[in-house]
mmCIF file of C-alpha atoms in Angstrom:
data_model
loop_
_atom_site.group_PDB
_atom_site.id
_atom_site.type_symbol
_atom_site.label_atom_id
_atom_site.label_comp_id
_atom_site.label_asym_id
_atom_site.label_seq_id
_atom_site.Cartn_x
_atom_site.Cartn_y
_atom_site.Cartn_z
ATOM 1 C CA MET V 1 0.000 0.000 0.000
ATOM 2 C CA SER V 2 1.309 3.468 -0.915
ATOM 3 C CA VAL V 3 0.130 6.762 0.509
ATOM 4 C CA GLN V 4 -1.705 7.425 -2.768
ATOM 5 C CA ASP V 5 -3.835 4.364 -2.060
ATOM 6 C CA VAL V 6 -4.753 5.496 1.442
ATOM 7 C CA PRO V 7 -8.243 7.000 1.766
ATOM 8 C CA LYS V 8 -8.546 10.558 3.041
ATOM 9 C CA GLY V 9 -10.965 9.464 5.737
ATOM 10 C CA MET V 10 -10.477 6.765 8.355
ATOM 11 C CA LYS V 11 -12.229 4.902 11.119
ATOM 12 C CA CYS V 12 -11.228 5.884 14.656
ATOM 13 C CA ILE V 13 -12.378 6.262 18.242
ATOM 14 C CA LEU V 14 -13.040 9.807 19.453
ATOM 15 C CA VAL V 15 -13.284 11.398 22.900
ATOM 16 C CA ALA V 16 -15.211 14.677 23.009
ATOM 17 C CA ALA V 17 -14.612 15.625 26.657
ATOM 18 C CA HIS V 18 -13.033 14.460 29.905
ATOM 19 C CA GLY V 19 -15.049 12.361 32.331
ATOM 20 C CA ASP V 20 -15.518 8.991 34.003
ATOM 21 C CA ASP V 21 -18.498 7.748 31.981
ATOM 22 C CA ILE V 22 -16.743 5.511 29.474
ATOM 23 C CA ASP V 23 -19.947 4.468 27.716
ATOM 24 C CA SER V 24 -20.987 8.032 26.845
ATOM 25 C CA LEU V 25 -17.543 9.487 26.141
ATOM 26 C CA LEU V 26 -16.117 6.958 23.665
ATOM 27 C CA THR V 27 -17.664 7.117 20.207
ATOM 28 C CA ILE V 28 -16.657 5.714 16.837
ATOM 29 C CA CYS V 29 -16.205 7.828 13.723
ATOM 30 C CA LYS V 30 -16.028 6.148 10.323
ATOM 31 C CA ASN V 31 -14.761 9.061 8.239
ATOM 32 C CA TYR V 32 -12.322 11.106 10.327
ATOM 33 C CA PRO V 33 -9.549 12.998 8.484
ATOM 34 C CA ARG V 34 -6.475 10.817 8.063
ATOM 35 C CA PRO V 35 -3.306 12.289 9.636
ATOM 36 C CA THR V 36 -0.789 13.974 7.356
ATOM 37 C CA ARG V 37 2.739 12.655 7.666
ATOM 38 C CA LYS V 38 5.418 15.202 8.539
ATOM 39 C CA LYS V 39 9.129 15.001 7.817
ATOM 40 C CA GLY V 40 10.793 12.625 10.257
ATOM 41 C CA GLU V 41 7.609 10.637 10.788
ATOM 42 C CA VAL V 42 6.432 7.220 9.668
ATOM 43 C CA MET V 43 2.859 6.679 8.524
ATOM 44 C CA ILE V 44 1.499 3.315 9.673
ATOM 45 C CA LYS V 45 -1.648 1.386 8.884
ATOM 46 C CA VAL V 46 -2.562 0.230 12.388
ATOM 47 C CA SER V 47 -3.075 -3.487 12.979
ATOM 48 C CA ALA V 48 -3.554 -3.407 16.759
ATOM 49 C CA CYS V 49 -3.490 -1.012 19.706
ATOM 50 C CA ALA V 50 -2.597 -2.064 23.257
ATOM 51 C CA LEU V 51 -4.404 -0.281 26.084
ATOM 52 C CA ALA V 52 -2.775 0.873 29.331
ATOM 53 C CA PRO V 53 -3.797 2.653 32.561
ATOM 54 C CA GLY V 54 -2.733 5.963 31.036
ATOM 55 C CA ASP V 55 -5.544 5.706 28.483
ATOM 56 C CA VAL V 56 -8.159 5.761 31.250
ATOM 57 C CA ARG V 57 -6.315 8.519 33.116
ATOM 58 C CA VAL V 58 -6.247 10.794 30.042
ATOM 59 C CA LEU V 59 -9.924 10.065 29.328
ATOM 60 C CA ALA V 60 -10.920 11.008 32.866
ATOM 61 C CA GLY V 61 -8.741 14.131 32.877
ATOM 62 C CA HIS V 62 -7.259 13.164 36.228
ATOM 63 C CA CYS V 63 -3.828 14.484 35.261
ATOM 64 C CA ASP V 64 -4.838 17.142 32.757
ATOM 65 C CA TYR V 65 -2.076 19.493 33.954
ATOM 66 C CA TRP V 66 0.487 17.450 32.010
ATOM 67 C CA GLN V 67 -1.600 14.958 30.030
ATOM 68 C CA GLU V 68 -4.149 17.243 28.407
ATOM 69 C CA PRO V 69 -4.494 16.424 24.676
ATOM 70 C CA PRO V 70 -2.440 19.239 23.055
ATOM 71 C CA GLU V 71 -4.790 19.546 20.070
ATOM 72 C CA GLY V 72 -7.860 19.773 22.278
ATOM 73 C CA PHE V 73 -11.098 17.862 21.690
ATOM 74 C CA PRO V 74 -12.067 15.616 20.147
ATOM 75 C CA TYR V 75 -8.951 13.472 20.473
ATOM 76 C CA ILE V 76 -8.113 9.910 19.465
ATOM 77 C CA PRO V 77 -7.116 7.754 22.477
ATOM 78 C CA GLY V 78 -4.743 4.805 22.510
ATOM 79 C CA GLY V 79 -0.968 4.598 22.697
ATOM 80 C CA ASP V 80 1.199 1.630 21.717
ATOM 81 C CA ILE V 81 0.444 0.153 18.304
ATOM 82 C CA SER V 82 1.646 -2.302 15.704
ATOM 83 C CA GLY V 83 1.046 -2.156 11.987
ATOM 84 C CA ILE V 84 2.387 -1.875 8.475
ATOM 85 C CA VAL V 85 4.378 1.074 7.141
ATOM 86 C CA VAL V 86 2.620 3.084 4.455
ATOM 87 C CA GLU V 87 5.181 5.840 3.956
ATOM 88 C CA ALA V 88 8.418 7.177 5.440
ATOM 89 C CA ASP V 89 11.180 9.626 4.492
ATOM 90 C CA SER V 90 13.407 8.603 1.579
ATOM 91 C CA ASN V 91 16.374 8.232 3.947
ATOM 92 C CA SER V 92 14.394 6.400 6.635
ATOM 93 C CA ARG V 93 15.394 2.941 7.811
ATOM 94 C CA PHE V 94 11.757 1.953 7.272
ATOM 95 C CA LYS V 95 10.055 1.354 3.959
ATOM 96 C CA ALA V 96 6.533 0.630 2.772
ATOM 97 C CA CYS V 97 5.145 -2.743 3.901
ATOM 98 C CA ASP V 98 7.549 -3.110 6.851
ATOM 99 C CA LYS V 99 5.819 -4.640 9.874
ATOM 100 C CA VAL V 100 6.509 -2.436 12.877
ATOM 101 C CA MET V 101 5.567 -1.528 16.423
ATOM 102 C CA ALA V 102 5.475 1.998 17.830
ATOM 103 C CA MET V 103 5.281 3.661 21.213
ATOM 104 C CA PHE V 104 3.254 6.753 22.047
ATOM 105 C CA GLU V 105 5.016 10.055 22.621
ATOM 106 C CA LEU V 106 5.300 11.025 26.271
ATOM 107 C CA PRO V 107 3.605 12.205 28.385
ATOM 108 C CA ARG V 108 0.248 11.036 26.993
ATOM 109 C CA PRO V 109 -0.994 8.054 24.947
ATOM 110 C CA LEU V 110 -2.823 9.393 21.894
ATOM 111 C CA HIS V 111 -3.803 8.569 18.289
ATOM 112 C CA GLY V 112 -3.519 4.762 18.493
ATOM 113 C CA LEU V 113 -7.168 3.737 18.138
ATOM 114 C CA ALA V 114 -7.390 4.621 14.465
ATOM 115 C CA GLU V 115 -6.832 2.978 11.111
ATOM 116 C CA PHE V 116 -3.808 5.178 10.411
ATOM 117 C CA ILE V 117 -1.245 6.982 12.536
ATOM 118 C CA SER V 118 1.807 9.117 11.828
ATOM 119 C CA VAL V 119 4.595 8.604 14.376
ATOM 120 C CA LYS V 120 8.047 10.107 14.918
ATOM 121 C CA GLU V 121 10.606 7.653 13.572
ATOM 122 C CA LYS V 122 12.472 7.413 16.888
ATOM 123 C CA LEU V 123 9.331 5.833 18.404
ATOM 124 C CA VAL V 124 9.121 3.090 15.749
ATOM 125 C CA GLU V 125 10.883 -0.282 15.577
ATOM 126 C CA MET V 126 10.601 -3.385 13.444
ATOM 127 C CA ALA V 127 8.251 -5.935 14.988
ATOM 128 C CA PRO V 128 9.977 -9.086 16.265
ATOM 129 C CA SER V 129 10.425 -11.565 13.427
ATOM 130 C CA SER V 130 8.801 -14.269 15.552
ATOM 131 C CA VAL V 131 5.476 -12.369 15.699
ATOM 132 C CA GLN V 132 5.435 -10.813 12.226
ATOM 133 C CA GLY V 133 2.425 -12.959 11.452
ATOM 134 C CA ALA V 134 0.636 -11.892 14.651
ATOM 135 C CA LEU V 135 0.975 -8.134 14.951
ATOM 136 C CA VAL V 136 -1.612 -8.131 17.744
ATOM 137 C CA GLU V 137 1.153 -9.425 20.019
ATOM 138 C CA ALA V 138 3.708 -6.869 18.825
ATOM 139 C CA SER V 139 1.474 -3.998 19.998
ATOM 140 C CA THR V 140 1.928 -5.109 23.620
ATOM 141 C CA LEU V 141 5.680 -4.529 23.646
ATOM 142 C CA PRO V 142 6.756 -0.875 23.328
ATOM 143 C CA SER V 143 5.793 0.495 26.774
ATOM 144 C CA SER V 144 5.228 -2.513 29.011
ATOM 145 C CA ALA V 145 8.073 -4.746 27.869
ATOM 146 C CA MET V 146 10.548 -1.877 27.591
ATOM 147 C CA SER V 147 9.751 -0.617 31.086
ATOM 148 C CA ALA V 148 10.101 -4.134 32.523
ATOM 149 C CA MET V 149 13.357 -4.676 30.633
ATOM 150 C CA ILE V 150 14.949 -1.464 31.916
ATOM 151 C CA ALA V 151 13.979 -2.292 35.501
ATOM 152 C CA ALA V 152 15.274 -5.863 35.351
ATOM 153 C CA LYS V 153 18.571 -4.784 33.791
ATOM 154 C CA LYS V 154 19.180 -2.053 36.381
ATOM 155 C CA PHE V 155 17.920 -3.595 39.586
ATOM 156 C CA VAL V 156 17.892 -7.417 39.471
ATOM 157 C CA LYS V 157 21.076 -9.253 40.438
ATOM 158 C CA LYS V 158 21.936 -12.927 40.263
ATOM 159 C CA GLY V 159 20.628 -14.753 43.331
ATOM 160 C CA ASP V 160 18.112 -12.056 44.287
ATOM 161 C CA ARG V 161 14.806 -12.825 45.942
ATOM 162 C CA CYS V 162 12.140 -10.639 44.310
ATOM 163 C CA LEU V 163 8.531 -9.828 45.155
ATOM 164 C CA VAL V 164 6.358 -8.323 42.408
ATOM 165 C CA LEU V 165 3.173 -6.596 43.568
ATOM 166 C CA GLY V 166 0.553 -6.738 40.821
ATOM 167 C CA GLY V 167 2.519 -9.148 38.668
ATOM 168 C CA GLY V 168 -0.372 -10.399 36.537
ATOM 169 C CA GLY V 169 -0.615 -7.328 34.312
ATOM 170 C CA GLY V 170 1.308 -6.265 31.237
ATOM 171 C CA VAL V 171 4.530 -5.055 32.888
ATOM 172 C CA GLY V 172 4.438 -7.791 35.520
ATOM 173 C CA THR V 173 4.213 -10.721 33.109
ATOM 174 C CA PHE V 174 7.287 -9.401 31.295
ATOM 175 C CA PHE V 175 9.199 -8.564 34.488
ATOM 176 C CA ILE V 176 8.773 -12.064 35.945
ATOM 177 C CA GLN V 177 10.452 -13.579 32.900
ATOM 178 C CA LEU V 178 13.196 -10.965 32.665
ATOM 179 C CA SER V 179 14.098 -11.149 36.359
ATOM 180 C CA LYS V 180 14.505 -14.914 36.120
ATOM 181 C CA ALA V 181 16.596 -14.501 32.972
ATOM 182 C CA LYS V 182 18.775 -12.011 34.879
ATOM 183 C CA GLY V 183 19.430 -14.658 37.544
ATOM 184 C CA ALA V 184 16.843 -14.038 40.272
ATOM 185 C CA ALA V 185 16.733 -17.090 42.523
ATOM 186 C CA TYR V 186 13.133 -16.658 43.704
ATOM 187 C CA VAL V 187 10.254 -14.561 42.385
ATOM 188 C CA ALA V 188 6.999 -14.207 44.319
ATOM 189 C CA VAL V 189 4.022 -12.434 42.778
ATOM 190 C CA THR V 190 0.782 -10.944 44.072
ATOM 191 C CA SER V 191 -2.128 -11.072 41.643
ATOM 192 C CA THR V 192 -5.844 -11.811 41.296
ATOM 193 C CA ILE V 193 -5.116 -14.007 38.298
ATOM 194 C CA ASP V 194 -7.553 -16.893 37.978
ATOM 195 C CA LYS V 195 -5.247 -19.146 35.953
ATOM 196 C CA PRO V 196 -2.907 -20.565 38.612
ATOM 197 C CA PHE V 197 -0.643 -22.210 36.045
ATOM 198 C CA LEU V 198 0.059 -19.041 34.028
ATOM 199 C CA LEU V 199 2.447 -17.068 36.246
ATOM 200 C CA PRO V 200 4.458 -20.150 37.310
ATOM 201 C CA ALA V 201 4.857 -20.931 33.617
ATOM 202 C CA LEU V 202 6.499 -17.514 33.263
ATOM 203 C CA GLY V 203 8.882 -18.232 36.134
ATOM 204 C CA ALA V 204 7.006 -17.222 39.303
ATOM 205 C CA ASP V 205 7.887 -19.441 42.273
ATOM 206 C CA ASN V 206 4.962 -18.334 44.427
ATOM 207 C CA VAL V 207 1.666 -16.641 43.487
ATOM 208 C CA ILE V 208 -0.337 -14.910 46.223
ATOM 209 C CA ASN V 209 -3.933 -13.899 45.570
ATOM 210 C CA TYR V 210 -4.104 -10.551 47.346
ATOM 211 C CA GLU V 211 -7.906 -10.736 47.497
ATOM 212 C CA GLU V 212 -7.601 -13.772 49.764
ATOM 213 C CA GLY V 213 -4.994 -12.409 52.183
ATOM 214 C CA ASN V 214 -2.392 -9.732 52.830
ATOM 215 C CA TRP V 215 0.973 -10.405 51.225
ATOM 216 C CA TRP V 216 2.834 -8.860 54.154
ATOM 217 C CA GLU V 217 1.244 -11.454 56.457
ATOM 218 C CA ASP V 218 1.826 -14.461 54.206
ATOM 219 C CA GLU V 219 3.402 -17.243 56.243
ATOM 220 C CA GLU V 220 5.522 -18.629 53.446
ATOM 221 C CA LEU V 221 7.016 -15.242 52.680
ATOM 222 C CA GLN V 222 7.676 -14.641 56.367
ATOM 223 C CA SER V 223 9.428 -17.997 56.750
ATOM 224 C CA HIS V 224 12.300 -17.180 54.374
ATOM 225 C CA ARG V 225 14.988 -14.539 54.309
ATOM 226 C CA PRO V 226 13.841 -11.017 53.368
ATOM 227 C CA PHE V 227 13.523 -9.956 49.748
ATOM 228 C CA ASP V 228 16.336 -8.141 47.983
ATOM 229 C CA LEU V 229 13.902 -6.350 45.681
ATOM 230 C CA ILE V 230 10.210 -5.501 45.943
ATOM 231 C CA VAL V 231 8.604 -4.121 42.786
ATOM 232 C CA ASP V 232 5.357 -2.184 43.221
ATOM 233 C CA LEU V 233 3.276 -2.062 40.055
ATOM 234 C CA CYS V 234 -0.073 -1.086 41.525
ATOM 235 C CA VAL V 235 -0.266 -0.256 45.249
ATOM 236 C CA GLY V 236 1.538 2.979 46.149
ATOM 237 C CA ARG V 237 2.951 4.293 49.420
ATOM 238 C CA GLU V 238 1.106 1.694 51.516
ATOM 239 C CA ALA V 239 3.223 -1.052 49.961
ATOM 240 C CA TRP V 240 6.445 0.733 50.993
ATOM 241 C CA VAL V 241 5.130 1.123 54.543
ATOM 242 C CA LYS V 242 4.043 -2.540 54.796
ATOM 243 C CA ALA V 243 7.324 -3.793 53.329
ATOM 244 C CA ARG V 244 9.287 -2.011 56.048
ATOM 245 C CA GLN V 245 6.910 -2.816 58.913
ATOM 246 C CA SER V 246 6.800 -6.523 58.031
ATOM 247 C CA LYS V 247 10.570 -6.646 57.520
ATOM 248 C CA LEU V 248 9.994 -8.553 54.285
ATOM 249 C CA LEU V 249 12.504 -6.273 52.565
ATOM 250 C CA ASN V 250 16.185 -6.647 53.323
ATOM 251 C CA ARG V 251 17.543 -3.503 54.920
ATOM 252 C CA ASN V 252 20.106 -3.407 52.102
ATOM 253 C CA GLY V 253 17.396 -4.140 49.542
ATOM 254 C CA LYS V 254 15.513 -1.942 47.108
ATOM 255 C CA PHE V 255 11.868 -0.968 46.780
ATOM 256 C CA LEU V 256 11.146 -0.140 43.148
ATOM 257 C CA ALA V 257 7.975 1.909 42.638
ATOM 258 C CA PHE V 258 6.395 2.030 39.200
ATOM 259 C CA THR V 259 3.408 3.918 40.571
ATOM 260 C CA SER V 260 2.985 7.121 42.558
ATOM 261 C CA ASP V 261 2.059 7.191 46.249
ATOM 262 C CA LYS V 262 -1.583 7.226 45.165
ATOM 263 C CA PRO V 263 -2.163 5.043 42.090
ATOM 264 C CA LEU V 264 -5.378 6.907 41.248
ATOM 265 C CA ILE V 265 -3.649 10.266 41.363
ATOM 266 C CA GLU V 266 -5.152 13.570 40.250
ATOM 267 C CA ILE V 267 -2.961 16.474 39.112
ATOM 268 C CA HIS V 268 -4.545 19.691 37.862
ATOM 269 C CA SER V 269 -1.890 22.269 38.785
ATOM 270 C CA LEU V 270 1.824 22.793 39.412
ATOM 271 C CA ARG V 271 1.148 22.748 43.143
ATOM 272 C CA GLN V 272 -0.518 19.328 42.915
ATOM 273 C CA THR V 273 2.387 18.092 40.789
ATOM 274 C CA LEU V 274 4.891 19.104 43.467
ATOM 275 C CA THR V 275 2.679 17.673 46.205
ATOM 276 C CA ALA V 276 2.509 14.336 44.395
ATOM 277 C CA ILE V 277 6.153 14.028 43.386
ATOM 278 C CA GLY V 278 7.801 15.783 46.330
ATOM 279 C CA PRO V 279 7.353 13.039 48.960
ATOM 280 C CA MET V 280 8.670 10.363 46.585
ATOM 281 C CA GLN V 281 11.707 12.445 45.673
ATOM 282 C CA TRP V 282 12.429 13.104 49.357
ATOM 283 C CA ARG V 283 12.032 9.377 50.126
ATOM 284 C CA MET V 284 14.511 8.534 47.367
ATOM 285 C CA LEU V 285 16.991 11.043 48.803
ATOM 286 C CA TRP V 286 16.889 10.108 52.470
ATOM 287 C CA THR V 287 16.898 6.344 51.880
ATOM 288 C CA ARG V 288 19.929 6.759 49.658
ATOM 289 C CA MET V 289 21.766 8.720 52.340
ATOM 290 C CA TRP V 290 20.731 6.622 55.354
ATOM 291 C CA PRO V 291 22.602 3.284 55.441
ATOM 292 C CA PHE V 292 20.247 1.299 57.680
ATOM 293 C CA VAL V 293 17.060 1.270 55.625
ATOM 294 C CA PRO V 294 16.072 -0.216 52.249
ATOM 295 C CA ARG V 295 16.473 2.125 49.314
ATOM 296 C CA TYR V 296 13.321 3.571 47.738
ATOM 297 C CA ILE V 297 13.497 4.078 43.962
ATOM 298 C CA TRP V 298 10.861 5.645 41.740
ATOM 299 C CA HIS V 299 11.123 4.098 38.269
ATOM 300 C CA ALA V 300 10.599 7.399 36.476
ATOM 301 C CA ASP V 301 12.696 6.668 33.380
ATOM 302 C CA GLY V 302 10.992 3.417 32.409
ATOM 303 C CA LEU V 303 9.389 4.889 29.291
ATOM 304 C CA GLU V 304 12.287 7.009 28.089
ATOM 305 C CA ILE V 305 13.112 6.195 24.492
ATOM 306 C CA LYS V 306 16.832 5.771 23.856
ATOM 307 C CA PRO V 307 18.488 4.382 20.712
ATOM 308 C CA GLY V 308 18.312 0.600 20.596
ATOM 309 C CA ARG V 309 15.867 0.040 23.438
ATOM 310 C CA LEU V 310 12.898 -1.048 21.323
ATOM 311 C CA ALA V 311 15.176 -3.180 19.144
ATOM 312 C CA GLU V 312 16.409 -4.879 22.306
ATOM 313 C CA VAL V 313 12.802 -5.597 23.298
ATOM 314 C CA ALA V 314 12.178 -7.168 19.896
ATOM 315 C CA LYS V 315 15.248 -9.376 20.303
ATOM 316 C CA LEU V 316 14.019 -10.574 23.695
ATOM 317 C CA VAL V 317 10.825 -11.832 22.053
ATOM 318 C CA ASP V 318 12.761 -13.509 19.249
ATOM 319 C CA ASP V 319 14.908 -15.153 21.932
ATOM 320 C CA GLY V 320 11.841 -16.629 23.637
ATOM 321 C CA MET V 321 10.212 -14.047 25.913
ATOM 322 C CA LYS V 322 6.495 -14.818 26.069
ATOM 323 C CA ILE V 323 3.734 -12.315 25.399
ATOM 324 C CA VAL V 324 0.603 -12.655 27.543
ATOM 325 C CA LEU V 325 -2.733 -11.321 26.361
ATOM 326 C CA ASP V 326 -5.654 -10.792 28.721
ATOM 327 C CA PRO V 327 -8.347 -13.466 28.119
ATOM 328 C CA SER V 328 -10.570 -10.718 26.666
ATOM 329 C CA SER V 329 -8.101 -9.947 23.898
ATOM 330 C CA PRO V 330 -7.973 -9.280 21.074
ATOM 331 C CA LEU V 331 -11.035 -7.056 21.253
ATOM 332 C CA PRO V 332 -12.740 -5.924 18.033
ATOM 333 C CA PHE V 333 -12.225 -2.404 16.695
ATOM 334 C CA SER V 334 -15.797 -1.372 17.407
ATOM 335 C CA GLU V 335 -17.380 1.030 19.853
ATOM 336 C CA GLU V 336 -18.458 -1.881 22.066
ATOM 337 C CA GLY V 337 -15.070 -3.579 21.872
ATOM 338 C CA VAL V 338 -13.106 -0.454 22.801
ATOM 339 C CA LYS V 339 -15.497 0.417 25.631
ATOM 340 C CA ARG V 340 -15.072 -3.066 27.052
ATOM 341 C CA GLY V 341 -11.302 -2.631 26.966
ATOM 342 C CA PHE V 342 -11.493 0.698 28.797
ATOM 343 C CA HIS V 343 -13.799 -0.784 31.450
ATOM 344 C CA LEU V 344 -11.305 -3.605 32.028
ATOM 345 C CA MET V 345 -8.433 -1.130 32.342
ATOM 346 C CA LYS V 346 -10.423 0.997 34.779
ATOM 347 C CA LYS V 347 -10.943 -2.029 37.042
ATOM 348 C CA ARG V 348 -7.140 -2.526 37.087
ATOM 349 C CA HIS V 349 -7.456 -6.310 37.022
ATOM 350 C CA ALA V 350 -6.099 -7.093 33.574
ATOM 351 C CA HIS V 351 -4.300 -10.426 33.332
ATOM 352 C CA GLY V 352 -1.781 -9.675 30.622
ATOM 353 C CA LYS V 353 -2.206 -6.972 27.978
ATOM 354 C CA ILE V 354 -5.550 -5.734 26.698
ATOM 355 C CA VAL V 355 -5.413 -5.271 22.930
ATOM 356 C CA VAL V 356 -7.812 -3.957 20.288
ATOM 357 C CA THR V 357 -7.306 -5.398 16.823
ATOM 358 C CA MET V 358 -8.084 -3.476 13.638
ATOM 359 C CA GLU V 359 -7.787 -6.624 11.546
ATOM 360 C CA GLU V 360 -11.035 -8.279 10.504
#
């Protein structure tokens, strides 16, 4: 397909205003103007779009101070995508018909739930060769797998005992595998996942259903030496407090926070931004200076695009890293299908990645 063959109008999902009512806010448009590719961008015919918590946060306007759609309303939601290149610059490393994956541009996921998207080339990478025939899976990789990869590379050491809070979601299912590949001796996971065989198949040694009991009171966890690393993917400040009170974290260990102190945070001003980030920054500082407490680390650079990072993610998949889709996925590219995906994300109980497919 060349750009001359691409219709001027496209099918997409639109959001007309901020709010919490998913059913009334998400609508489908069947003839929206197709984006125009700019120099340095790659135009892609979208095959699939992976949803993430940020999609629901932008929809609700909870962090509109720094995640407000820059072009106003209506906007097209959706971030990470996979698809087929339609057009790129003459000197680009991509060419028409290449199968690729692409990450959204920080700080907000936009434009993914559409038939076509134009993306800065630095955000695009060739899809793993092992999933070229299943681009639905490739859409799950850019944000979640990259963030998990960076964390495992920086913070997991051979022989470590790791605890992953909320390990059944997109980042968690990748992190379990990558921590074991890095040499972790023991990985425990908290999750509500209803397939008990799934997380052990990824490398988890112990799966704790946090709806049935508190992880910090779990007898098996208490009976072994403290963890060297606790990764918080969903809880917030309470997890840091419980980890210290229960002494489940080695005093020389690390607490790696992917989330803010309040997972359902709202930021509408500079003051609220400082109020939200300030305590975490102070915690990082004093735990680094004080030698007798575990170190608190906020994983703030997990989505930073640097040369080679997405290519490294693709290689991990080609080398055997498994991709886990939520049982609901792939969802159809329809108003009902997208709304169902957003409802699942809002509940924060996804088991793997939630993906919308544009392919019939």
